[in-house]
XYZ file of C-alpha atoms in Angstrom:
171
model
C -44.085 34.149 61.406
C -43.178 30.929 59.639
C -45.513 28.079 58.898
C -45.240 25.029 61.137
C -43.053 22.430 59.321
C -45.762 19.733 59.334
C -48.346 22.136 57.942
C -45.848 23.362 55.345
C -45.103 19.767 54.267
C -48.795 18.902 53.955
C -49.435 22.104 51.995
C -46.562 21.326 49.629
C -47.848 17.775 49.036
C -51.313 19.108 48.239
C -49.868 21.750 45.929
C -47.743 19.188 44.059
C -50.535 16.606 43.885
C -53.032 19.138 42.518
C -50.866 20.718 39.788
C -52.572 18.836 36.939
C -56.135 19.141 38.208
C -55.657 22.824 39.093
C -54.243 23.494 35.636
C -57.248 21.783 34.053
C -59.607 23.769 36.261
C -57.902 27.098 35.484
C -57.965 26.315 31.752
C -61.680 25.569 31.983
C -62.282 28.887 33.738
C -60.291 30.757 31.099
C -62.242 29.117 28.262
C -65.509 30.058 29.971
C -64.326 33.644 30.489
C -63.195 33.977 26.876
C -66.486 32.564 25.595
C -68.448 35.136 27.565
C -71.851 34.684 29.133
C -73.504 31.537 27.833
C -76.871 33.256 27.778
C -75.697 35.343 24.800
C -75.843 32.160 22.716
C -79.383 31.264 23.806
C -82.214 31.623 21.322
C -84.964 34.204 21.688
C -87.437 31.629 22.985
C -84.997 30.394 25.629
C -84.297 33.943 26.767
C -87.985 34.851 26.829
C -88.685 31.908 29.140
C -85.658 32.853 31.247
C -86.861 36.327 32.062
C -90.651 36.112 31.632
C -91.259 36.297 35.397
C -88.730 39.084 36.036
C -89.817 42.610 36.981
C -90.092 44.994 34.009
C -86.804 46.805 34.735
C -84.934 43.525 35.074
C -86.443 42.249 31.797
C -84.930 45.182 29.946
C -81.498 44.558 31.461
C -81.723 40.821 30.784
C -82.820 41.437 27.188
C -79.846 43.749 26.574
C -77.410 40.936 27.550
C -74.844 43.526 28.654
C -75.125 43.271 32.428
C -74.351 40.349 34.724
C -77.211 38.121 35.807
C -76.669 36.334 39.109
C -78.264 33.040 40.098
C -79.463 32.556 43.652
C -79.614 28.981 44.938
C -80.779 28.547 48.512
C -81.292 25.917 51.179
C -84.012 28.050 52.784
C -86.759 26.296 54.721
C -88.991 27.187 57.652
C -88.192 24.149 59.743
C -84.484 24.579 60.430
C -83.484 27.662 62.379
C -80.103 27.977 60.665
C -81.757 28.066 57.227
C -84.805 30.175 57.999
C -82.947 33.536 57.706
C -82.275 32.738 54.037
C -85.964 33.515 53.386
C -85.276 37.238 53.057
C -81.867 37.077 51.376
C -83.024 36.713 47.740
C -84.902 40.029 47.862
C -81.882 41.744 49.419
C -79.535 40.215 46.835
C -81.813 41.234 43.953
C -81.942 44.818 45.211
C -78.165 44.966 45.732
C -77.649 43.575 42.227
C -79.904 46.266 40.742
C -78.018 48.961 42.648
C -74.766 47.581 41.191
C -76.204 47.565 37.661
C -76.859 43.817 37.477
C -79.796 41.472 37.874
C -80.335 38.450 40.086
C -82.853 35.652 39.788
C -83.811 32.942 42.251
C -82.683 29.907 40.274
C -83.782 27.208 42.682
C -83.901 25.744 46.118
C -82.119 22.704 47.471
C -83.309 20.346 50.193
C -81.831 20.839 53.629
C -81.873 18.304 56.395
C -80.399 18.398 59.868
C -78.737 15.446 61.546
C -79.887 16.865 64.874
C -83.518 16.461 63.838
C -83.142 13.077 62.127
C -80.898 11.577 64.834
C -82.216 8.130 65.701
C -84.900 8.332 63.000
C -85.043 6.487 59.668
C -84.320 9.780 57.884
C -80.800 9.749 59.314
C -79.909 7.188 56.663
C -80.401 9.896 54.027
C -77.881 12.266 55.586
C -74.841 11.630 53.396
C -76.984 10.860 50.359
C -78.523 14.336 50.743
C -75.228 15.945 49.666
C -75.537 14.308 46.238
C -79.181 15.375 45.964
C -78.173 18.944 46.856
C -75.394 18.887 44.231
C -77.839 17.639 41.612
C -80.456 20.210 42.657
C -77.866 22.983 42.374
C -76.771 21.772 38.945
C -80.395 21.665 37.779
C -80.970 25.229 39.069
C -77.934 26.487 37.151
C -78.535 24.432 33.999
C -80.554 27.116 32.238
C -77.399 28.932 31.093
C -78.950 32.265 32.060
C -76.384 33.181 34.689
C -72.984 34.817 34.807
C -72.385 33.923 38.449
C -74.107 32.156 41.316
C -74.702 32.936 44.961
C -75.316 29.739 46.889
C -76.916 30.147 50.297
C -76.375 27.270 52.656
C -75.052 26.175 55.986
C -74.043 22.674 57.109
C -71.285 20.176 56.443
C -73.370 18.476 53.737
C -75.276 21.371 52.202
C -72.363 23.715 51.488
C -70.246 20.986 49.812
C -73.319 19.906 47.823
C -73.904 23.482 46.646
C -70.244 23.780 45.681
C -70.143 20.444 43.840
C -73.230 21.409 41.824
C -72.015 24.945 41.105
C -68.594 23.746 39.935
C -70.304 21.968 37.047
C -70.980 25.428 35.632
C -67.689 27.205 36.381
């Protein structure tokens, strides 16, 4: 099955237009991979703060610096039905990480608003601005340099892009 000619033309334009930025991005990823986990360069005090609240078994793995440590960033809240299920995900992710020989830490939460709730209310004016706040909140959560990867839990046309924008600052 061949690609529709219009879709193929648009795809080619995007591919051509993004050659330089994609190359820069891939180079940045390669430099990060070659450097290894940033947390290996952290001082003892930084590391101690980073895993002080972790369970005993996780502390040992974090102290060894040989296993991946995953960040969890979530838009969980009790008010919005689409976000409420995220309440239980961090525990499940932490357990799955342990079973895979890694650790996971809840790095931070991001605000989540719903246009359906704020429709016609003054809060609606914050809708698009919220994406930038979410990106900043995600970047703050990942700024500790304790993580080898991040799992960002979100749903919505503003929250997911905000999570991605913030996470890309640490790719």
